[in-house]
Amino acid sequence: MKIVLLGPPGAGKGTQAARLAQDTKYEHLSTGEMLRRAVKSGSEIGIRAESFMKNGGLVPDEVVIGIIEDRLKSDGAEVSHIFDGFPRTVTQAEALEEMLGRIDSGLDRVVYFDVPEEVVVERLSGRRTCSKCGANFHEKFVPPKKENICDKCGGGLYQRDDDKPESIRNRLASYKALTSELIEYYDKKKMLGRVAADREPESIYADLKKTIGLN
Ligand code: AMP
């Protein structure tokens, strides 16, 4: 099974994908997380991606497509993937179809996380991320037990550069200009399911599972 989670930054895709991966056989593929790791390691991909990410813009298509291509080649059709934050442009969506075709696979479902812009801004601006394991918290909604310390691994929490106000505005602009087109793209292909994502994580998770046929 191959599932795509679609929606604006801050819609909760990452949180839900991580939970699904914990409860099922799905592998969580977050291009944002893969890119952050590449930046941290100082690899060639990381060096290319860093400035785009800092400003809240999109990393060039060929870079992210290359990352996903490598992973699909090594995992193959048998591994169930949940794509979080990929594709983000029509070019990426077309490339994904082609790459899956090459390994005799295809997308099973695309889930659109529907959430108003003001909710997204509040979620992103209060988000704190673990510098060690990447887990997300929120200073108001999901505070860690100990201030600035990750509940899961004890790592230090920080605010991502792209969760600062100017970058949030740019990320939302990129989303509106490029990624939102994918809603219609997948709707036309009859692959799109919608989940109202401005609710409690528990209800979103229940709806997500229903939408992808898990109960
Ligand atoms: P995310 O963690 O999904 O919010 O992604 C963080 C940042 O990584 C984005 O703001 C982009 O700069 C970059 N990024 C992640 N996924 C993609 C993608 N599919 N296409 C282009 N840029 C991406």
Short mmCIF file of C-alpha atoms and ligand atoms in Angstrom, two decimals:
data_model
loop_
_atom_site.label_atom_id
_atom_site.label_comp_id
_atom_site.label_asym_id
_atom_site.label_seq_id
_atom_site.Cartn_x
_atom_site.Cartn_y
_atom_site.Cartn_z
CA MET A 1 0.00 0.00 0.00
CA LYS A 2 1.17 3.51 -0.81
CA ILE A 3 -0.61 6.46 0.77
CA VAL A 4 -0.05 10.20 0.37
CA LEU A 5 -0.94 12.75 3.07
CA LEU A 6 -1.71 16.13 1.53
CA GLY A 7 -2.39 19.45 3.20
CA PRO A 8 -0.82 22.71 4.35
CA PRO A 9 2.19 22.79 6.67
CA GLY A 10 0.97 22.50 10.24
CA ALA A 11 -2.08 20.42 9.31
CA GLY A 12 -0.85 17.56 11.50
CA LYS A 13 0.29 15.21 8.71
CA GLY A 14 3.60 14.44 10.40
CA THR A 15 2.05 13.66 13.78
CA GLN A 16 -0.57 11.38 12.26
CA ALA A 17 1.87 9.64 9.93
CA ALA A 18 4.24 8.94 12.84
CA ARG A 19 1.40 7.39 14.83
CA LEU A 20 0.23 5.29 11.91
CA ALA A 21 3.78 4.04 11.39
CA GLN A 22 3.97 3.07 15.06
CA ASP A 23 0.67 1.14 14.98
CA THR A 24 0.98 -0.54 11.57
CA LYS A 25 3.48 -1.79 9.03
CA TYR A 26 3.62 1.54 7.20
CA GLU A 27 6.98 3.26 6.76
CA HIS A 28 6.74 6.99 7.35
CA LEU A 29 8.49 8.92 4.55
CA SER A 30 8.75 12.61 5.39
CA THR A 31 10.76 14.54 2.81
CA GLY A 32 10.97 17.44 5.29
CA GLU A 33 12.60 15.18 7.91
CA MET A 34 14.90 13.58 5.32
CA LEU A 35 16.00 17.02 4.15
CA ARG A 36 16.56 18.27 7.72
CA ARG A 37 18.79 15.25 8.33
CA ALA A 38 20.68 15.99 5.11
CA VAL A 39 21.22 19.61 6.21
CA LYS A 40 22.46 18.47 9.62
CA SER A 41 24.90 16.00 8.09
CA GLY A 42 26.27 18.64 5.70
CA SER A 43 25.77 16.36 2.67
CA GLU A 44 25.63 17.73 -0.88
CA ILE A 45 21.82 17.48 -0.89
CA GLY A 46 21.69 19.26 2.48
CA ILE A 47 23.88 22.11 1.25
CA ARG A 48 21.60 22.55 -1.80
CA ALA A 49 18.40 22.40 0.24
CA GLU A 50 19.31 24.57 3.22
CA SER A 51 18.63 28.07 1.89
CA PHE A 52 15.27 27.11 0.36
CA MET A 53 14.16 25.51 3.61
CA LYS A 54 15.27 28.39 5.82
CA ASN A 55 13.11 30.84 3.88
CA GLY A 56 10.12 28.53 3.76
CA GLY A 57 10.39 28.00 -0.01
CA LEU A 58 10.26 24.66 -1.78
CA VAL A 59 13.45 22.71 -2.49
CA PRO A 60 13.85 22.11 -6.27
CA ASP A 61 11.77 19.21 -7.59
CA GLU A 62 14.72 17.17 -8.85
CA VAL A 63 16.32 17.12 -5.38
CA VAL A 64 13.27 15.74 -3.57
CA ILE A 65 12.34 13.41 -6.42
CA GLY A 66 15.89 11.99 -6.26
CA ILE A 67 15.58 11.32 -2.52
CA ILE A 68 12.27 9.49 -2.93
CA GLU A 69 13.52 7.58 -5.97
CA ASP A 70 16.48 6.18 -4.01
CA ARG A 71 14.20 5.08 -1.20
CA LEU A 72 11.60 3.46 -3.49
CA LYS A 73 14.31 1.59 -5.35
CA SER A 74 15.66 0.08 -2.15
CA ASP A 75 12.26 -0.63 -0.50
CA GLY A 76 10.36 -1.82 -3.59
CA ALA A 77 6.63 -2.48 -3.95
CA GLU A 78 6.24 -4.75 -0.90
CA VAL A 79 6.95 -2.05 1.68
CA SER A 80 3.90 0.04 2.63
CA HIS A 81 4.73 3.75 2.54
CA ILE A 82 2.99 6.75 3.93
CA PHE A 83 4.27 9.85 2.13
CA ASP A 84 4.18 12.97 4.29
CA GLY A 85 4.95 16.25 2.53
CA PHE A 86 5.58 14.64 -0.85
CA PRO A 87 4.46 15.33 -3.53
CA ARG A 88 4.17 19.10 -3.20
CA THR A 89 3.98 20.03 -6.90
CA VAL A 90 2.30 18.52 -9.95
CA THR A 91 5.78 17.70 -11.34
CA GLN A 92 6.52 15.69 -8.17
CA ALA A 93 3.11 13.97 -8.38
CA GLU A 94 3.78 12.90 -11.97
CA ALA A 95 7.27 11.72 -11.06
CA LEU A 96 5.88 9.70 -8.15
CA GLU A 97 3.43 7.91 -10.45
CA GLU A 98 6.21 7.10 -12.86
CA MET A 99 8.59 5.88 -10.12
CA LEU A 100 5.88 3.67 -8.60
CA GLY A 101 5.05 2.30 -12.07
CA ARG A 102 8.69 1.29 -12.46
CA ILE A 103 8.50 -0.89 -9.35
CA ASP A 104 5.09 -2.32 -10.35
CA SER A 105 3.26 -0.36 -7.75
CA GLY A 106 0.85 2.57 -7.59
CA LEU A 107 -0.81 4.96 -5.16
CA ASP A 108 -3.75 3.55 -3.24
CA ARG A 109 -5.12 6.67 -1.57
CA VAL A 110 -4.45 10.36 -1.05
CA VAL A 111 -5.75 11.90 2.16
CA TYR A 112 -6.29 15.64 2.24
CA PHE A 113 -5.97 17.25 5.68
CA ASP A 114 -8.45 20.12 5.55
CA VAL A 115 -7.65 22.89 8.04
CA PRO A 116 -8.19 26.69 8.10
CA GLU A 117 -5.17 28.96 7.69
CA GLU A 118 -5.46 30.63 11.12
CA VAL A 119 -5.27 27.23 12.85
CA VAL A 120 -2.15 26.36 10.88
CA VAL A 121 -0.40 29.62 11.83
CA GLU A 122 -1.13 29.05 15.53
CA ARG A 123 0.11 25.46 15.36
CA LEU A 124 3.32 26.28 13.49
CA SER A 125 4.31 29.30 15.54
CA GLY A 126 4.03 27.37 18.82
CA ARG A 127 5.66 24.20 17.57
CA ARG A 128 8.88 22.97 19.21
CA THR A 129 10.90 20.14 17.67
CA CYS A 130 13.36 17.74 19.25
CA SER A 131 16.90 18.31 17.96
CA LYS A 132 17.69 14.62 18.49
CA CYS A 133 14.69 12.53 17.35
CA GLY A 134 12.56 15.06 15.43
CA ALA A 135 9.45 14.61 17.64
CA ASN A 136 7.11 17.59 17.69
CA PHE A 137 5.55 19.38 20.68
CA HIS A 138 3.52 22.57 21.02
CA GLU A 139 4.12 25.14 23.73
CA LYS A 140 0.36 25.45 24.35
CA PHE A 141 -1.36 22.35 22.97
CA VAL A 142 1.22 19.57 23.47
CA PRO A 143 3.73 20.87 26.03
CA PRO A 144 6.60 18.57 27.04
CA LYS A 145 6.57 17.34 30.67
CA LYS A 146 9.87 19.17 31.34
CA GLU A 147 10.32 22.56 29.72
CA ASN A 148 12.33 22.37 26.47
CA ILE A 149 13.14 18.66 26.94
CA CYS A 150 11.79 15.92 24.66
CA ASP A 151 9.52 13.43 26.50
CA LYS A 152 10.61 10.65 24.16
CA CYS A 153 14.41 10.81 24.10
CA GLY A 154 15.49 13.61 26.47
CA GLY A 155 16.87 15.71 23.58
CA GLY A 156 16.67 19.53 23.61
CA LEU A 157 13.69 21.21 21.93
CA TYR A 158 14.13 24.10 19.51
CA GLN A 159 12.04 26.22 17.18
CA ARG A 160 12.69 25.35 13.54
CA ASP A 161 13.89 28.36 11.50
CA ASP A 162 10.99 27.77 9.15
CA ASP A 163 8.48 27.93 12.03
CA LYS A 164 9.33 31.63 12.53
CA PRO A 165 6.71 34.17 11.30
CA GLU A 166 8.31 35.27 7.99
CA SER A 167 9.01 31.68 6.92
CA ILE A 168 5.52 30.56 7.91
CA ARG A 169 4.11 33.21 5.55
CA ASN A 170 6.36 31.94 2.75
CA ARG A 171 5.48 28.31 3.37
CA LEU A 172 1.78 29.07 3.21
CA ALA A 173 2.34 31.07 0.01
CA SER A 174 4.22 28.11 -1.58
CA TYR A 175 1.43 25.82 -0.48
CA LYS A 176 -1.26 28.01 -2.02
CA ALA A 177 0.67 28.59 -5.25
CA LEU A 178 1.80 25.01 -5.92
CA THR A 179 0.65 22.29 -3.54
CA SER A 180 -3.05 23.15 -3.35
CA GLU A 181 -3.33 22.30 -7.08
CA LEU A 182 -2.80 18.68 -6.09
CA ILE A 183 -6.20 18.56 -4.39
CA GLU A 184 -7.92 18.87 -7.76
CA TYR A 185 -5.28 16.71 -9.45
CA TYR A 186 -6.00 13.72 -7.18
CA ASP A 187 -9.73 14.45 -6.96
CA LYS A 188 -9.96 14.05 -10.74
CA LYS A 189 -8.20 10.70 -10.44
CA LYS A 190 -10.78 9.65 -7.81
CA MET A 191 -8.07 9.02 -5.24
CA LEU A 192 -8.82 11.79 -2.78
CA GLY A 193 -10.28 11.31 0.68
CA ARG A 194 -10.77 14.26 3.05
CA VAL A 195 -10.20 14.50 6.77
CA ALA A 196 -11.26 17.55 8.82
CA ALA A 197 -7.95 18.29 10.58
CA ASP A 198 -8.89 21.16 12.90
CA ARG A 199 -9.90 18.74 15.67
CA GLU A 200 -8.40 16.63 18.43
CA PRO A 201 -5.56 14.36 17.18
CA GLU A 202 -7.54 11.31 18.33
CA SER A 203 -10.55 12.05 16.07
CA ILE A 204 -8.29 12.91 13.14
CA TYR A 205 -6.51 9.59 13.58
CA ALA A 206 -9.78 7.64 13.64
CA ASP A 207 -10.91 9.36 10.41
CA LEU A 208 -7.53 8.83 8.76
CA LYS A 209 -7.68 5.10 9.42
CA LYS A 210 -11.22 4.90 8.08
CA THR A 211 -10.26 6.83 4.94
CA ILE A 212 -7.44 4.41 4.13
CA GLY A 213 -9.53 1.35 4.96
CA LEU A 214 -8.02 0.42 8.36
CA ASN A 215 -10.25 -0.04 11.36
P1 AMP B 1 7.97 19.87 6.18
O1 AMP B 1 8.69 19.26 7.33
O2 AMP B 1 7.18 18.88 5.37
O3 AMP B 1 7.14 21.08 6.58
O4 AMP B 1 9.10 20.42 5.18
C1 AMP B 1 10.03 21.40 5.60
C2 AMP B 1 10.65 22.06 4.38
O5 AMP B 1 11.35 21.10 3.59
C3 AMP B 1 9.66 22.70 3.42
O6 AMP B 1 9.25 24.00 3.82
C4 AMP B 1 10.46 22.70 2.13
O7 AMP B 1 11.44 23.72 2.14
C5 AMP B 1 11.20 21.38 2.21
N1 AMP B 1 10.42 20.27 1.58
C6 AMP B 1 9.90 19.19 2.21
N2 AMP B 1 9.27 18.39 1.34
C7 AMP B 1 9.37 19.01 0.13
C8 AMP B 1 8.90 18.69 -1.18
N3 AMP B 1 8.18 17.59 -1.42
N4 AMP B 1 9.21 19.56 -2.18
C9 AMP B 1 9.95 20.66 -1.97
N5 AMP B 1 10.39 21.03 -0.77
C10 AMP B 1 10.13 20.21 0.28
#
